[in-house]
PDB file of C-alpha atoms in Angstrom:
ATOM      1  CA  ALA A   1      58.646 -35.978 134.661  1.00  0.00           C
ATOM      2  CA  GLN A   2      58.166 -39.600 135.932  1.00  0.00           C
ATOM      3  CA  SER A   3      59.402 -42.609 134.041  1.00  0.00           C
ATOM      4  CA  VAL A   4      60.510 -46.406 134.602  1.00  0.00           C
ATOM      5  CA  THR A   5      62.877 -48.622 133.987  1.00  0.00           C
ATOM      6  CA  GLN A   6      62.386 -52.842 133.629  1.00  0.00           C
ATOM      7  CA  LEU A   7      65.271 -54.514 134.411  1.00  0.00           C
ATOM      8  CA  GLY A   8      65.267 -57.383 131.887  1.00  0.00           C
ATOM      9  CA  SER A   9      63.196 -57.407 128.544  1.00  0.00           C
ATOM     10  CA  HIS A  10      62.661 -61.288 128.841  1.00  0.00           C
ATOM     11  CA  VAL A  11      62.080 -63.756 131.723  1.00  0.00           C
ATOM     12  CA  SER A  12      61.930 -67.476 131.572  1.00  0.00           C
ATOM     13  CA  VAL A  13      60.809 -69.335 134.288  1.00  0.00           C
ATOM     14  CA  SER A  14      59.499 -72.860 135.021  1.00  0.00           C
ATOM     15  CA  GLU A  15      56.277 -74.092 135.655  1.00  0.00           C
ATOM     16  CA  GLY A  16      55.851 -73.714 139.560  1.00  0.00           C
ATOM     17  CA  ALA A  17      58.820 -71.856 139.974  1.00  0.00           C
ATOM     18  CA  LEU A  18      58.573 -67.711 141.295  1.00  0.00           C
ATOM     19  CA  VAL A  19      58.457 -65.149 139.149  1.00  0.00           C
ATOM     20  CA  LEU A  20      60.421 -62.021 139.986  1.00  0.00           C
ATOM     21  CA  LEU A  21      59.833 -59.094 137.573  1.00  0.00           C
ATOM     22  CA  ARG A  22      62.262 -56.150 138.176  1.00  0.00           C
ATOM     23  CA  CYS A  23      60.421 -52.453 137.977  1.00  0.00           C
ATOM     24  CA  ASN A  24      62.492 -49.029 139.165  1.00  0.00           C
ATOM     25  CA  TYR A  25      60.854 -45.508 138.730  1.00  0.00           C
ATOM     26  CA  SER A  26      62.032 -41.778 138.514  1.00  0.00           C
ATOM     27  CA  SER A  27      59.868 -39.732 140.333  1.00  0.00           C
ATOM     28  CA  SER A  28      59.870 -36.116 141.114  1.00  0.00           C
ATOM     29  CA  VAL A  29      56.739 -36.226 143.832  1.00  0.00           C
ATOM     30  CA  PRO A  30      55.283 -39.721 145.380  1.00  0.00           C
ATOM     31  CA  PRO A  31      53.985 -41.944 142.501  1.00  0.00           C
ATOM     32  CA  TYR A  32      51.132 -43.937 141.624  1.00  0.00           C
ATOM     33  CA  LEU A  33      52.803 -47.248 140.267  1.00  0.00           C
ATOM     34  CA  PHE A  34      51.049 -49.819 138.343  1.00  0.00           C
ATOM     35  CA  TRP A  35      51.776 -53.532 136.713  1.00  0.00           C
ATOM     36  CA  TYR A  36      49.476 -54.347 133.532  1.00  0.00           C
ATOM     37  CA  VAL A  37      49.253 -57.354 131.913  1.00  0.00           C
ATOM     38  CA  GLN A  38      48.406 -58.039 128.117  1.00  0.00           C
ATOM     39  CA  TYR A  39      48.055 -61.398 126.981  1.00  0.00           C
ATOM     40  CA  PRO A  40      48.950 -61.629 123.049  1.00  0.00           C
ATOM     41  CA  ASN A  41      46.758 -60.033 121.112  1.00  0.00           C
ATOM     42  CA  GLN A  42      44.447 -58.558 123.708  1.00  0.00           C
ATOM     43  CA  GLY A  43      44.652 -54.803 125.451  1.00  0.00           C
ATOM     44  CA  LEU A  44      46.118 -54.360 128.925  1.00  0.00           C
ATOM     45  CA  GLN A  45      44.792 -55.689 132.296  1.00  0.00           C
ATOM     46  CA  LEU A  46      45.061 -54.262 135.493  1.00  0.00           C
ATOM     47  CA  LEU A  47      47.069 -56.564 137.723  1.00  0.00           C
ATOM     48  CA  LEU A  48      47.813 -54.167 140.757  1.00  0.00           C
ATOM     49  CA  LYS A  49      48.520 -50.720 141.820  1.00  0.00           C
ATOM     50  CA  TYR A  50      50.256 -49.169 144.800  1.00  0.00           C
ATOM     51  CA  THR A  51      48.866 -45.197 145.710  1.00  0.00           C
ATOM     52  CA  THR A  52      49.594 -44.802 149.588  1.00  0.00           C
ATOM     53  CA  GLY A  53      50.039 -46.743 152.498  1.00  0.00           C
ATOM     54  CA  ALA A  54      50.767 -50.097 152.563  1.00  0.00           C
ATOM     55  CA  THR A  55      54.136 -50.722 150.686  1.00  0.00           C
ATOM     56  CA  LEU A  56      52.924 -54.453 150.037  1.00  0.00           C
ATOM     57  CA  VAL A  57      50.155 -54.708 147.477  1.00  0.00           C
ATOM     58  CA  LYS A  58      48.155 -57.953 146.121  1.00  0.00           C
ATOM     59  CA  GLY A  59      46.879 -57.785 142.935  1.00  0.00           C
ATOM     60  CA  ILE A  60      45.021 -60.845 140.870  1.00  0.00           C
ATOM     61  CA  ASN A  61      45.857 -63.771 140.033  1.00  0.00           C
ATOM     62  CA  GLY A  62      48.465 -64.531 143.079  1.00  0.00           C
ATOM     63  CA  PHE A  63      50.740 -61.245 142.009  1.00  0.00           C
ATOM     64  CA  GLU A  64      52.251 -59.077 144.434  1.00  0.00           C
ATOM     65  CA  ALA A  65      54.517 -56.063 144.211  1.00  0.00           C
ATOM     66  CA  GLU A  66      56.234 -54.140 147.199  1.00  0.00           C
ATOM     67  CA  PHE A  67      56.651 -50.527 146.755  1.00  0.00           C
ATOM     68  CA  LYS A  68      60.571 -49.546 148.204  1.00  0.00           C
ATOM     69  CA  LYS A  69      60.979 -45.763 148.235  1.00  0.00           C
ATOM     70  CA  SER A  70      64.374 -46.017 149.400  1.00  0.00           C
ATOM     71  CA  GLU A  71      65.329 -48.444 146.370  1.00  0.00           C
ATOM     72  CA  THR A  72      62.683 -46.460 144.179  1.00  0.00           C
ATOM     73  CA  SER A  73      62.135 -50.326 143.175  1.00  0.00           C
ATOM     74  CA  PHE A  74      58.270 -52.032 142.651  1.00  0.00           C
ATOM     75  CA  HIS A  75      58.892 -55.241 141.642  1.00  0.00           C
ATOM     76  CA  LEU A  76      56.457 -58.221 140.785  1.00  0.00           C
ATOM     77  CA  THR A  77      56.652 -61.269 142.016  1.00  0.00           C
ATOM     78  CA  LYS A  78      54.546 -64.473 142.069  1.00  0.00           C
ATOM     79  CA  PRO A  79      55.398 -67.829 144.515  1.00  0.00           C
ATOM     80  CA  SER A  80      54.357 -70.188 141.721  1.00  0.00           C
ATOM     81  CA  ALA A  81      54.300 -69.842 138.282  1.00  0.00           C
ATOM     82  CA  HIS A  82      51.644 -71.017 135.895  1.00  0.00           C
ATOM     83  CA  MET A  83      51.402 -71.851 132.072  1.00  0.00           C
ATOM     84  CA  SER A  84      48.639 -68.929 131.817  1.00  0.00           C
ATOM     85  CA  ASP A  85      51.130 -66.363 133.278  1.00  0.00           C
ATOM     86  CA  ALA A  86      52.927 -66.259 129.697  1.00  0.00           C
ATOM     87  CA  ALA A  87      52.228 -62.565 128.937  1.00  0.00           C
ATOM     88  CA  GLU A  88      53.958 -59.208 128.189  1.00  0.00           C
ATOM     89  CA  TYR A  89      53.850 -57.087 131.733  1.00  0.00           C
ATOM     90  CA  PHE A  90      54.212 -53.543 131.861  1.00  0.00           C
ATOM     91  CA  CYS A  91      55.498 -51.388 135.158  1.00  0.00           C
ATOM     92  CA  ALA A  92      53.959 -47.816 134.775  1.00  0.00           C
ATOM     93  CA  VAL A  93      54.364 -44.807 136.846  1.00  0.00           C
ATOM     94  CA  SER A  94      51.362 -42.030 136.922  1.00  0.00           C
ATOM     95  CA  GLY A  95      52.361 -37.968 136.604  1.00  0.00           C
ATOM     96  CA  GLY A  96      52.099 -35.345 139.209  1.00  0.00           C
ATOM     97  CA  LEU A  97      50.105 -32.662 139.289  1.00  0.00           C
ATOM     98  CA  ASP A  98      51.381 -31.334 136.061  1.00  0.00           C
ATOM     99  CA  ASP A  99      52.098 -34.922 134.309  1.00  0.00           C
ATOM    100  CA  TYR A 100      49.092 -36.343 133.170  1.00  0.00           C
ATOM    101  CA  LYS A 101      50.894 -39.213 131.622  1.00  0.00           C
ATOM    102  CA  LEU A 102      50.797 -42.951 132.452  1.00  0.00           C
ATOM    103  CA  SER A 103      54.430 -43.623 131.261  1.00  0.00           C
ATOM    104  CA  PHE A 104      55.219 -47.105 130.798  1.00  0.00           C
ATOM    105  CA  GLY A 105      57.857 -49.200 131.259  1.00  0.00           C
ATOM    106  CA  ALA A 106      59.605 -50.991 127.998  1.00  0.00           C
ATOM    107  CA  GLY A 107      57.841 -53.938 128.884  1.00  0.00           C
ATOM    108  CA  THR A 108      59.344 -57.583 129.851  1.00  0.00           C
ATOM    109  CA  THR A 109      57.632 -60.955 128.252  1.00  0.00           C
ATOM    110  CA  VAL A 110      57.595 -63.511 130.782  1.00  0.00           C
ATOM    111  CA  THR A 111      57.543 -67.328 129.305  1.00  0.00           C
ATOM    112  CA  VAL A 112      56.844 -70.355 131.356  1.00  0.00           C
ATOM    113  CA  ARG A 113      58.607 -73.759 130.809  1.00  0.00           C
ATOM    114  CA  ALA A 114      56.524 -76.876 131.249  1.00  0.00           C
TER     115      ALA A 114
ATOM    116  CA  ASP B   1      32.081 -53.636 135.687  1.00  0.00           C
ATOM    117  CA  THR B   2      35.258 -52.560 134.353  1.00  0.00           C
ATOM    118  CA  GLU B   3      34.709 -53.363 130.828  1.00  0.00           C
ATOM    119  CA  VAL B   4      35.840 -51.048 128.226  1.00  0.00           C
ATOM    120  CA  THR B   5      34.203 -52.508 124.456  1.00  0.00           C
ATOM    121  CA  GLN B   6      36.006 -51.377 121.283  1.00  0.00           C
ATOM    122  CA  THR B   7      34.923 -52.237 117.792  1.00  0.00           C
ATOM    123  CA  PRO B   8      36.001 -53.969 115.243  1.00  0.00           C
ATOM    124  CA  LYS B   9      38.716 -56.654 116.805  1.00  0.00           C
ATOM    125  CA  HIS B  10      40.677 -55.959 113.282  1.00  0.00           C
ATOM    126  CA  LEU B  11      40.452 -53.728 111.122  1.00  0.00           C
ATOM    127  CA  VAL B  12      41.833 -53.798 107.186  1.00  0.00           C
ATOM    128  CA  MET B  13      42.266 -50.519 105.092  1.00  0.00           C
ATOM    129  CA  GLY B  14      43.873 -48.934 101.706  1.00  0.00           C
ATOM    130  CA  MET B  15      45.583 -45.904 102.215  1.00  0.00           C
ATOM    131  CA  THR B  16      42.267 -43.792 100.459  1.00  0.00           C
ATOM    132  CA  ASN B  17      40.154 -45.379 102.698  1.00  0.00           C
ATOM    133  CA  LYS B  18      38.003 -43.699 105.649  1.00  0.00           C
ATOM    134  CA  LYS B  19      37.132 -45.712 108.518  1.00  0.00           C
ATOM    135  CA  SER B  20      36.515 -45.379 112.045  1.00  0.00           C
ATOM    136  CA  LEU B  21      37.207 -46.757 115.510  1.00  0.00           C
ATOM    137  CA  LYS B  22      34.512 -46.683 118.060  1.00  0.00           C
ATOM    138  CA  CYS B  23      35.189 -47.400 122.131  1.00  0.00           C
ATOM    139  CA  GLU B  24      32.481 -47.499 124.463  1.00  0.00           C
ATOM    140  CA  GLN B  25      32.481 -47.783 128.750  1.00  0.00           C
ATOM    141  CA  HIS B  26      29.663 -47.984 131.338  1.00  0.00           C
ATOM    142  CA  MET B  27      31.467 -47.001 134.151  1.00  0.00           C
ATOM    143  CA  GLY B  28      30.495 -43.921 134.242  1.00  0.00           C
ATOM    144  CA  HIS B  29      34.347 -42.496 133.929  1.00  0.00           C
ATOM    145  CA  ARG B  30      34.792 -38.980 132.677  1.00  0.00           C
ATOM    146  CA  ALA B  31      38.188 -39.154 130.953  1.00  0.00           C
ATOM    147  CA  MET B  32      38.835 -41.280 128.011  1.00  0.00           C
ATOM    148  CA  TYR B  33      42.174 -41.834 126.143  1.00  0.00           C
ATOM    149  CA  TRP B  34      43.306 -43.195 122.589  1.00  0.00           C
ATOM    150  CA  TYR B  35      46.849 -44.914 122.573  1.00  0.00           C
ATOM    151  CA  LYS B  36      48.574 -46.734 119.672  1.00  0.00           C
ATOM    152  CA  GLN B  37      50.795 -49.614 120.183  1.00  0.00           C
ATOM    153  CA  LYS B  38      53.140 -51.322 118.277  1.00  0.00           C
ATOM    154  CA  ALA B  39      54.766 -55.048 118.401  1.00  0.00           C
ATOM    155  CA  LYS B  40      56.342 -55.828 121.646  1.00  0.00           C
ATOM    156  CA  LYS B  41      56.394 -51.666 122.744  1.00  0.00           C
ATOM    157  CA  PRO B  42      54.488 -50.397 124.676  1.00  0.00           C
ATOM    158  CA  PRO B  43      51.156 -48.434 124.555  1.00  0.00           C
ATOM    159  CA  GLU B  44      51.886 -44.684 123.403  1.00  0.00           C
ATOM    160  CA  LEU B  45      49.488 -41.928 124.269  1.00  0.00           C
ATOM    161  CA  MET B  46      47.533 -40.456 121.621  1.00  0.00           C
ATOM    162  CA  PHE B  47      44.718 -38.359 122.514  1.00  0.00           C
ATOM    163  CA  VAL B  48      42.887 -37.542 126.114  1.00  0.00           C
ATOM    164  CA  TYR B  49      39.193 -36.564 126.489  1.00  0.00           C
ATOM    165  CA  SER B  50      38.664 -34.969 129.870  1.00  0.00           C
ATOM    166  CA  TYR B  51      34.587 -34.413 130.689  1.00  0.00           C
ATOM    167  CA  GLU B  52      33.911 -34.793 126.792  1.00  0.00           C
ATOM    168  CA  LYS B  53      36.518 -32.241 125.711  1.00  0.00           C
ATOM    169  CA  LEU B  54      39.567 -32.888 123.975  1.00  0.00           C
ATOM    170  CA  SER B  55      42.300 -31.667 126.594  1.00  0.00           C
ATOM    171  CA  ILE B  56      45.430 -33.691 124.995  1.00  0.00           C
ATOM    172  CA  ASN B  57      46.833 -34.180 121.549  1.00  0.00           C
ATOM    173  CA  GLU B  58      50.157 -35.419 121.447  1.00  0.00           C
ATOM    174  CA  SER B  59      51.051 -33.939 118.342  1.00  0.00           C
ATOM    175  CA  VAL B  60      49.010 -36.687 116.256  1.00  0.00           C
ATOM    176  CA  PRO B  61      48.965 -36.530 112.456  1.00  0.00           C
ATOM    177  CA  SER B  62      45.567 -34.893 111.226  1.00  0.00           C
ATOM    178  CA  ARG B  63      45.204 -37.931 109.594  1.00  0.00           C
ATOM    179  CA  PHE B  64      43.949 -38.819 112.859  1.00  0.00           C
ATOM    180  CA  SER B  65      40.277 -37.082 114.193  1.00  0.00           C
ATOM    181  CA  PRO B  66      38.964 -37.964 117.695  1.00  0.00           C
ATOM    182  CA  GLU B  67      35.917 -37.395 118.578  1.00  0.00           C
ATOM    183  CA  CYS B  68      33.820 -37.749 121.868  1.00  0.00           C
ATOM    184  CA  PRO B  69      29.831 -37.620 121.321  1.00  0.00           C
ATOM    185  CA  ASN B  70      28.977 -38.126 124.897  1.00  0.00           C
ATOM    186  CA  SER B  71      30.979 -39.353 128.142  1.00  0.00           C
ATOM    187  CA  SER B  72      30.369 -43.226 127.093  1.00  0.00           C
ATOM    188  CA  LEU B  73      31.369 -43.044 124.168  1.00  0.00           C
ATOM    189  CA  LEU B  74      35.028 -42.203 122.129  1.00  0.00           C
ATOM    190  CA  ASN B  75      35.711 -42.518 118.351  1.00  0.00           C
ATOM    191  CA  LEU B  76      38.621 -42.295 116.100  1.00  0.00           C
ATOM    192  CA  HIS B  77      38.339 -41.373 112.748  1.00  0.00           C
ATOM    193  CA  LEU B  78      40.683 -42.563 110.159  1.00  0.00           C
ATOM    194  CA  HIS B  79      41.208 -40.962 106.598  1.00  0.00           C
ATOM    195  CA  ALA B  80      44.652 -41.245 104.135  1.00  0.00           C
ATOM    196  CA  LEU B  81      46.262 -43.297 106.686  1.00  0.00           C
ATOM    197  CA  GLN B  82      50.133 -44.731 106.140  1.00  0.00           C
ATOM    198  CA  PRO B  83      51.715 -48.356 106.246  1.00  0.00           C
ATOM    199  CA  GLU B  84      53.184 -47.363 109.504  1.00  0.00           C
ATOM    200  CA  ASP B  85      49.828 -46.514 111.093  1.00  0.00           C
ATOM    201  CA  SER B  86      49.125 -49.924 111.381  1.00  0.00           C
ATOM    202  CA  ALA B  87      49.585 -51.156 115.088  1.00  0.00           C
ATOM    203  CA  LEU B  88      47.217 -52.005 117.968  1.00  0.00           C
ATOM    204  CA  TYR B  89      44.718 -49.028 118.788  1.00  0.00           C
ATOM    205  CA  LEU B  90      43.660 -49.041 122.804  1.00  0.00           C
ATOM    206  CA  CYS B  91      41.185 -47.267 124.320  1.00  0.00           C
ATOM    207  CA  ALA B  92      41.026 -46.516 128.220  1.00  0.00           C
ATOM    208  CA  SER B  93      38.452 -44.307 130.477  1.00  0.00           C
ATOM    209  CA  GLY B  94      39.829 -43.112 133.463  1.00  0.00           C
ATOM    210  CA  ARG B  95      37.188 -41.877 136.678  1.00  0.00           C
ATOM    211  CA  SER B  96      38.155 -38.406 135.831  1.00  0.00           C
ATOM    212  CA  GLY B  97      41.525 -37.692 134.187  1.00  0.00           C
ATOM    213  CA  GLN B  98      43.985 -37.341 136.965  1.00  0.00           C
ATOM    214  CA  PHE B  99      46.927 -38.573 137.401  1.00  0.00           C
ATOM    215  CA  THR B 100      45.787 -40.356 140.427  1.00  0.00           C
ATOM    216  CA  ASP B 101      43.645 -42.655 138.072  1.00  0.00           C
ATOM    217  CA  THR B 102      43.335 -45.849 137.216  1.00  0.00           C
ATOM    218  CA  GLN B 103      43.177 -46.462 133.562  1.00  0.00           C
ATOM    219  CA  TYR B 104      41.193 -49.286 132.248  1.00  0.00           C
ATOM    220  CA  PHE B 105      41.757 -50.568 128.993  1.00  0.00           C
ATOM    221  CA  GLY B 106      39.837 -52.066 125.965  1.00  0.00           C
ATOM    222  CA  PRO B 107      40.851 -55.131 123.996  1.00  0.00           C
ATOM    223  CA  GLY B 108      42.330 -52.813 121.483  1.00  0.00           C
ATOM    224  CA  THR B 109      41.636 -53.101 117.065  1.00  0.00           C
ATOM    225  CA  ARG B 110      43.970 -54.709 115.204  1.00  0.00           C
ATOM    226  CA  LEU B 111      44.607 -51.801 111.867  1.00  0.00           C
ATOM    227  CA  THR B 112      46.221 -53.274 108.889  1.00  0.00           C
ATOM    228  CA  VAL B 113      46.928 -50.458 106.697  1.00  0.00           C
ATOM    229  CA  LEU B 114      47.609 -51.395 103.151  1.00  0.00           C
TER     230      LEU B 114
END
């Protein structure tokens, strides 16, 4: 079965500072990896996804993530935080052929200080 | 257009009421999902419909009854709910229900059971 671990349930950054959210995955097959963002009282919005190919994936709103197979990681970064980045972020891995589920991490809450 | 719509946005119901949640997508997707999300937790899968057939029921209590009238519509019928069923209910759609799909989420229905 596939699973993800998000390191740090809460991250606080200053406006303009680097945002780094950590995600490690466990998968018995080549993984499909996703980052979703959830703003307060809203649904989940896809930020970016990794399927195959280029390991550096660019997403919306200036976010990007790098797939590192050797480290089983898929960390999310943004060079300069904006107040509007305050939200809940979920890393997720999709199952293999015998596992239909999208398995989510526990989530990381990002707050941005002015 | 990657929009999934859900109605109503908020719902308050008593334990003896019968109500329904509605979800709609016009992306031509053939898989639709219901998730339940408690505060500060990741979404939990409830049901999956693939090509209008119920393919997955994650051992959800029978007081939740899903229905997929056509490939664009998904309903969740609610009856005799408990206060612990209060949560954000999210609908999602995917191209075909395969693990390679990206799931697109709606904004959710905030349900309160009194």
